[in-house]
PDB file of C-alpha atoms in Angstrom:
ATOM      1  CA  LYS O  14      -8.139  -9.464 -20.658  1.00 81.00           C
ATOM      2  CA  ALA O  15      -8.871  -8.312 -17.405  1.00 93.00           C
ATOM      3  CA  TYR O  16     -12.130  -9.834 -16.029  1.00 96.00           C
ATOM      4  CA  GLY O  17     -12.854  -5.891 -14.709  1.00 97.00           C
ATOM      5  CA  TRP O  18     -11.269  -2.770 -13.304  1.00 97.00           C
ATOM      6  CA  ALA O  19     -11.810  -0.078 -11.009  1.00 97.00           C
ATOM      7  CA  ALA O  20     -11.095   3.513 -12.132  1.00 97.00           C
ATOM      8  CA  PHE O  21     -10.384   6.806 -10.017  1.00 97.00           C
ATOM      9  CA  PRO O  22      -9.556   9.547 -12.264  1.00 96.00           C
ATOM     10  CA  LYS O  23      -8.578  12.063  -9.489  1.00 96.00           C
ATOM     11  CA  VAL O  24      -6.853  11.063  -6.460  1.00 95.00           C
ATOM     12  CA  GLY O  25      -5.960  13.751  -3.978  1.00 94.00           C
ATOM     13  CA  LYS O  26      -3.494  13.228  -1.332  1.00 92.00           C
ATOM     14  CA  PHE O  27      -2.356  16.065   1.051  1.00 94.00           C
ATOM     15  CA  ALA O  28       0.678  15.199   3.460  1.00 90.00           C
ATOM     16  CA  PHE O  29       2.341  16.935   6.382  1.00 92.00           C
ATOM     17  CA  ILE O  30       3.781  14.415   8.403  1.00 88.00           C
ATOM     18  CA  VAL O  31       0.720  12.210   7.919  1.00 89.00           C
ATOM     19  CA  GLY O  32      -0.748  12.294   4.696  1.00 89.00           C
ATOM     20  CA  ILE O  33      -4.611  11.807   3.770  1.00 93.00           C
ATOM     21  CA  GLY O  34      -6.574  11.519   0.478  1.00 94.00           C
ATOM     22  CA  GLY O  35      -9.225   9.664  -1.440  1.00 95.00           C
ATOM     23  CA  ALA O  36     -11.237   9.722  -4.131  1.00 96.00           C
ATOM     24  CA  GLY O  37     -14.399   8.369  -6.062  1.00 97.00           C
ATOM     25  CA  GLY O  38     -14.679   5.655  -8.577  1.00 97.00           C
ATOM     26  CA  LYS O  39     -16.350   3.482 -11.102  1.00 98.00           C
ATOM     27  CA  VAL O  40     -16.426  -0.266 -11.244  1.00 98.00           C
ATOM     28  CA  TYR O  41     -16.470  -2.317 -14.446  1.00 98.00           C
ATOM     29  CA  ILE O  42     -16.557  -5.747 -15.934  1.00 97.00           C
ATOM     30  CA  ARG O  43     -16.267  -7.577 -18.987  1.00 95.00           C
ATOM     31  CA  LYS O  44     -19.622  -9.402 -19.733  1.00 93.00           C
ATOM     32  CA  GLU O  45     -19.096 -13.000 -21.775  1.00 91.00           C
ATOM     33  CA  ASP O  46     -20.134 -10.893 -24.852  1.00 94.00           C
ATOM     34  CA  GLY O  47     -17.115  -8.879 -24.136  1.00 91.00           C
ATOM     35  CA  GLU O  48     -19.294  -5.636 -23.570  1.00 94.00           C
ATOM     36  CA  VAL O  49     -18.333  -3.797 -20.612  1.00 95.00           C
ATOM     37  CA  GLU O  50     -20.570  -2.857 -17.660  1.00 96.00           C
ATOM     38  CA  GLN O  51     -20.273  -0.167 -15.420  1.00 97.00           C
ATOM     39  CA  VAL O  52     -21.574  -2.762 -11.837  1.00 97.00           C
ATOM     40  CA  GLY O  53     -20.841  -0.383  -9.356  1.00 97.00           C
ATOM     41  CA  LYS O  54     -19.139   3.194  -7.507  1.00 97.00           C
ATOM     42  CA  THR O  55     -15.888   2.591  -5.635  1.00 96.00           C
ATOM     43  CA  THR O  56     -14.845   5.292  -3.218  1.00 96.00           C
ATOM     44  CA  LEU O  57     -10.848   5.168  -1.795  1.00 95.00           C
ATOM     45  CA  ALA O  58      -9.421   6.459   1.113  1.00 94.00           C
ATOM     46  CA  LEU O  59      -5.726   6.495   1.080  1.00 91.00           C
ATOM     47  CA  ALA O  60      -3.399   7.262   4.893  1.00 89.00           C
ATOM     48  CA  SER O  61       0.245   7.422   5.425  1.00 85.00           C
ATOM     49  CA  GLY O  62       2.425   7.998   8.048  1.00 83.00           C
ATOM     50  CA  GLY O  63       6.197   8.860   7.916  1.00 83.00           C
ATOM     51  CA  TRP O  64       7.675  12.141   6.606  1.00 83.00           C
ATOM     52  CA  SER O  65       5.554  12.922   3.990  1.00 84.00           C
ATOM     53  CA  LEU O  66       4.959  16.840   3.082  1.00 90.00           C
ATOM     54  CA  GLY O  67       3.005  18.259  -0.286  1.00 91.00           C
ATOM     55  CA  LEU O  68       0.245  17.778  -2.638  1.00 92.00           C
ATOM     56  CA  SER O  69      -0.411  15.198  -5.188  1.00 91.00           C
ATOM     57  CA  ILE O  70      -3.447  14.771  -7.903  1.00 93.00           C
ATOM     58  CA  PHE O  71      -3.036  10.960  -9.445  1.00 93.00           C
ATOM     59  CA  SER O  72      -5.120   8.629 -11.664  1.00 94.00           C
ATOM     60  CA  GLU O  73      -5.305   4.897 -10.404  1.00 94.00           C
ATOM     61  CA  ILE O  74      -6.387   2.140 -12.083  1.00 95.00           C
ATOM     62  CA  ILE O  75      -7.162  -0.919 -10.483  1.00 94.00           C
ATOM     63  CA  PHE O  76      -7.061  -4.377 -13.098  1.00 95.00           C
ATOM     64  CA  PHE O  77      -9.009  -7.238 -11.734  1.00 95.00           C
ATOM     65  CA  GLU O  78      -7.464 -10.914 -13.373  1.00 95.00           C
ATOM     66  CA  ASP O  79     -10.746 -12.723 -13.032  1.00 95.00           C
ATOM     67  CA  LYS O  80     -14.128 -13.385 -11.014  1.00 95.00           C
ATOM     68  CA  GLU O  81     -12.607 -14.528  -7.817  1.00 95.00           C
ATOM     69  CA  ALA O  82     -10.123 -11.113  -7.642  1.00 94.00           C
ATOM     70  CA  TYR O  83     -13.358  -8.961  -8.460  1.00 96.00           C
ATOM     71  CA  GLU O  84     -15.351 -10.365  -5.732  1.00 95.00           C
ATOM     72  CA  HIS O  85     -12.940 -10.163  -2.966  1.00 93.00           C
ATOM     73  CA  PHE O  86     -12.367  -6.223  -4.259  1.00 93.00           C
ATOM     74  CA  ILE O  87     -16.597  -5.829  -3.698  1.00 93.00           C
ATOM     75  CA  LYS O  88     -17.114  -7.770  -0.872  1.00 91.00           C
ATOM     76  CA  GLY O  89     -15.008  -4.829   1.248  1.00 79.00           C
ATOM     77  CA  PRO O  90     -14.079  -3.013   2.906  1.00 81.00           C
ATOM     78  CA  PHE O  91     -11.299  -4.048   0.773  1.00 83.00           C
ATOM     79  CA  GLU O  92      -7.704  -2.745   1.570  1.00 83.00           C
ATOM     80  CA  PHE O  93      -4.466  -2.936   0.010  1.00 76.00           C
ATOM     81  CA  GLN O  94      -1.438  -4.282   2.056  1.00 56.00           C
ATOM     82  CA  ALA O  95       1.811  -3.487   2.673  1.00 48.00           C
ATOM     83  CA  GLY O  96       3.282  -5.893   0.052  1.00 45.00           C
ATOM     84  CA  ALA O  97       0.947  -4.876  -2.638  1.00 50.00           C
ATOM     85  CA  LYS O  98       2.464  -4.362  -5.814  1.00 48.00           C
ATOM     86  CA  VAL O  99       1.716  -0.703  -8.036  1.00 57.00           C
ATOM     87  CA  HIS O 100       3.078   0.199 -11.280  1.00 55.00           C
ATOM     88  CA  VAL O 101       3.585   4.272 -11.889  1.00 58.00           C
ATOM     89  CA  LEU O 102       3.077   5.257 -15.119  1.00 57.00           C
ATOM     90  CA  HIS O 103       4.869   8.376 -16.726  1.00 48.00           C
ATOM     91  CA  ALA O 104       3.997  10.455 -19.118  1.00 44.00           C
ATOM     92  CA  ALA O 105       6.759  12.401 -18.991  1.00 36.00           C
ATOM     93  CA  ALA O 106      10.667  10.687 -18.374  1.00 30.00           C
ATOM     94  CA  ASP O 107      11.440  13.559 -15.791  1.00 32.00           C
ATOM     95  CA  ALA O 108       8.719  11.950 -13.564  1.00 36.00           C
ATOM     96  CA  ALA O 109       9.793  10.305 -10.352  1.00 36.00           C
ATOM     97  CA  ALA O 110       8.479   7.042  -8.859  1.00 37.00           C
ATOM     98  CA  ARG O 111       8.799   6.031  -5.464  1.00 35.00           C
ATOM     99  CA  THR O 112       8.055   2.953  -2.767  1.00 32.00           C
ATOM    100  CA  THR O 113       6.624   3.357   0.094  1.00 33.00           C
ATOM    101  CA  GLY O 114       6.565   0.859   2.770  1.00 32.00           C
ATOM    102  CA  THR O 115       7.456  -2.657   1.152  1.00 35.00           C
ATOM    103  CA  SER O 116       5.216  -2.021  -2.227  1.00 37.00           C
ATOM    104  CA  GLU O 117       6.901  -2.259  -4.942  1.00 41.00           C
ATOM    105  CA  THR O 118       6.709   0.623  -7.227  1.00 40.00           C
ATOM    106  CA  THR O 119       7.696   0.543 -11.018  1.00 42.00           C
ATOM    107  CA  ALA O 120       8.095   3.379 -13.054  1.00 41.00           C
ATOM    108  CA  ILE O 121       7.643   3.423 -17.223  1.00 41.00           C
ATOM    109  CA  ALA O 122       9.423   6.010 -18.855  1.00 39.00           C
ATOM    110  CA  GLY O 123       7.796   6.784 -21.731  1.00 41.00           C
ATOM    111  CA  GLY O 124       9.325   7.177 -24.827  1.00 40.00           C
ATOM    112  CA  ALA O 125      12.770   4.855 -25.736  1.00 43.00           C
ATOM    113  CA  GLY O 126      12.179   2.471 -22.809  1.00 46.00           C
ATOM    114  CA  GLY O 127       9.638  -0.010 -24.941  1.00 43.00           C
ATOM    115  CA  ALA O 128       6.575  -1.524 -23.862  1.00 45.00           C
ATOM    116  CA  LYS O 129       7.018  -3.477 -20.605  1.00 50.00           C
ATOM    117  CA  SER O 130       4.779  -6.660 -18.850  1.00 53.00           C
ATOM    118  CA  PHE O 131       2.860  -6.570 -15.738  1.00 68.00           C
ATOM    119  CA  GLY O 132       1.690  -8.961 -13.899  1.00 77.00           C
ATOM    120  CA  TYR O 133      -1.318  -9.476 -11.411  1.00 84.00           C
ATOM    121  CA  PHE O 134      -0.479  -9.761  -7.705  1.00 83.00           C
ATOM    122  CA  ASN O 135      -2.905 -11.512  -5.827  1.00 84.00           C
ATOM    123  CA  GLY O 136      -5.329 -11.273  -9.039  1.00 90.00           C
ATOM    124  CA  MET O 137      -4.517  -7.303  -9.980  1.00 91.00           C
ATOM    125  CA  ALA O 138      -2.611  -5.378 -11.394  1.00 90.00           C
ATOM    126  CA  THR O 139      -2.574  -1.111 -10.271  1.00 89.00           C
ATOM    127  CA  PHE O 140      -1.300   1.404 -12.013  1.00 90.00           C
ATOM    128  CA  VAL O 141      -0.708   5.172 -10.899  1.00 88.00           C
ATOM    129  CA  LEU O 142      -0.737   8.014 -13.756  1.00 89.00           C
ATOM    130  CA  PRO O 143       0.536  10.860 -11.810  1.00 89.00           C
ATOM    131  CA  LYS O 144      -1.336  13.988 -13.085  1.00 91.00           C
ATOM    132  CA  MET O 145       0.145  17.240 -10.837  1.00 91.00           C
ATOM    133  CA  GLY O 146       1.609  18.195  -7.334  1.00 88.00           C
ATOM    134  CA  ALA O 147       4.843  18.155  -5.495  1.00 87.00           C
ATOM    135  CA  MET O 148       5.408  15.441  -2.224  1.00 85.00           C
ATOM    136  CA  VAL O 149       8.525  14.504  -0.380  1.00 84.00           C
ATOM    137  CA  ASP O 150       7.547  10.780   0.881  1.00 79.00           C
ATOM    138  CA  VAL O 151       9.274   8.434   2.796  1.00 80.00           C
ATOM    139  CA  SER O 152       6.385   6.823   4.540  1.00 81.00           C
ATOM    140  CA  ALA O 153       3.864   4.011   4.736  1.00 82.00           C
ATOM    141  CA  GLU O 154       0.916   4.081   2.939  1.00 84.00           C
ATOM    142  CA  GLY O 155      -2.057   1.965   2.901  1.00 87.00           C
ATOM    143  CA  GLN O 156      -5.377   2.209   0.948  1.00 90.00           C
ATOM    144  CA  LYS O 157      -9.057   0.984   1.648  1.00 91.00           C
ATOM    145  CA  PHE O 158     -12.113   0.225  -0.764  1.00 94.00           C
ATOM    146  CA  PHE O 159     -15.692   0.486  -0.207  1.00 94.00           C
ATOM    147  CA  PHE O 160     -18.051  -0.927  -3.034  1.00 95.00           C
ATOM    148  CA  THR O 161     -21.560   0.301  -3.995  1.00 95.00           C
ATOM    149  CA  PRO O 162     -23.495  -2.210  -6.521  1.00 96.00           C
ATOM    150  CA  MET O 163     -25.511   0.102  -9.001  1.00 92.00           C
ATOM    151  CA  ALA O 164     -29.135   0.691  -8.347  1.00 80.00           C
ATOM    152  CA  ALA O 165     -31.304  -2.752 -10.085  1.00 64.00           C
TER     153      ALA O 165
END
C-alpha cells in the first residue's frame, strides 16, 4: 500500500519543437486507521525540448511509497530528474509508449499481457494514462510540482 499519492486527472501538453503543459491535481495520504484524506492541492508544470509536434491529454498519478517520499514531494517545488521512472498504462494494445531523455517508460498493454508488478524509484512510482491526442515526440522532458496544503 502506498503512503499517499498525487492525482492529475487531466494533463495537457502542446508541442511545436518546444513543448509546454500542465495541470492541477490533488494530494492524498492514507492515515494510520486506513482512511484516505486529501491533504492539499498540487500544480504540475512541464516543459520539453527537442523535436516535438502535437497535442496530448493524459492522466498522471504519483504514488509515495512512504512518509519520507511524501514529505520530499510536498516541501517543494519538487522536480522529476531525467532518471525518473514512468509507467505508461494503455487502455488499448495499439497505444504507443515513448521514452524521453533518459527516463524509463514502461508500457502495459491491456488484455493478454497479464498483470505486472512495478517498484518505486526514489520512493515514488509514476503512472501515465494517455487519453487523447497525437504527438510526435523525440525530446527531453521535465516536470515540476508545487504543493499547497489544505486550509486548517
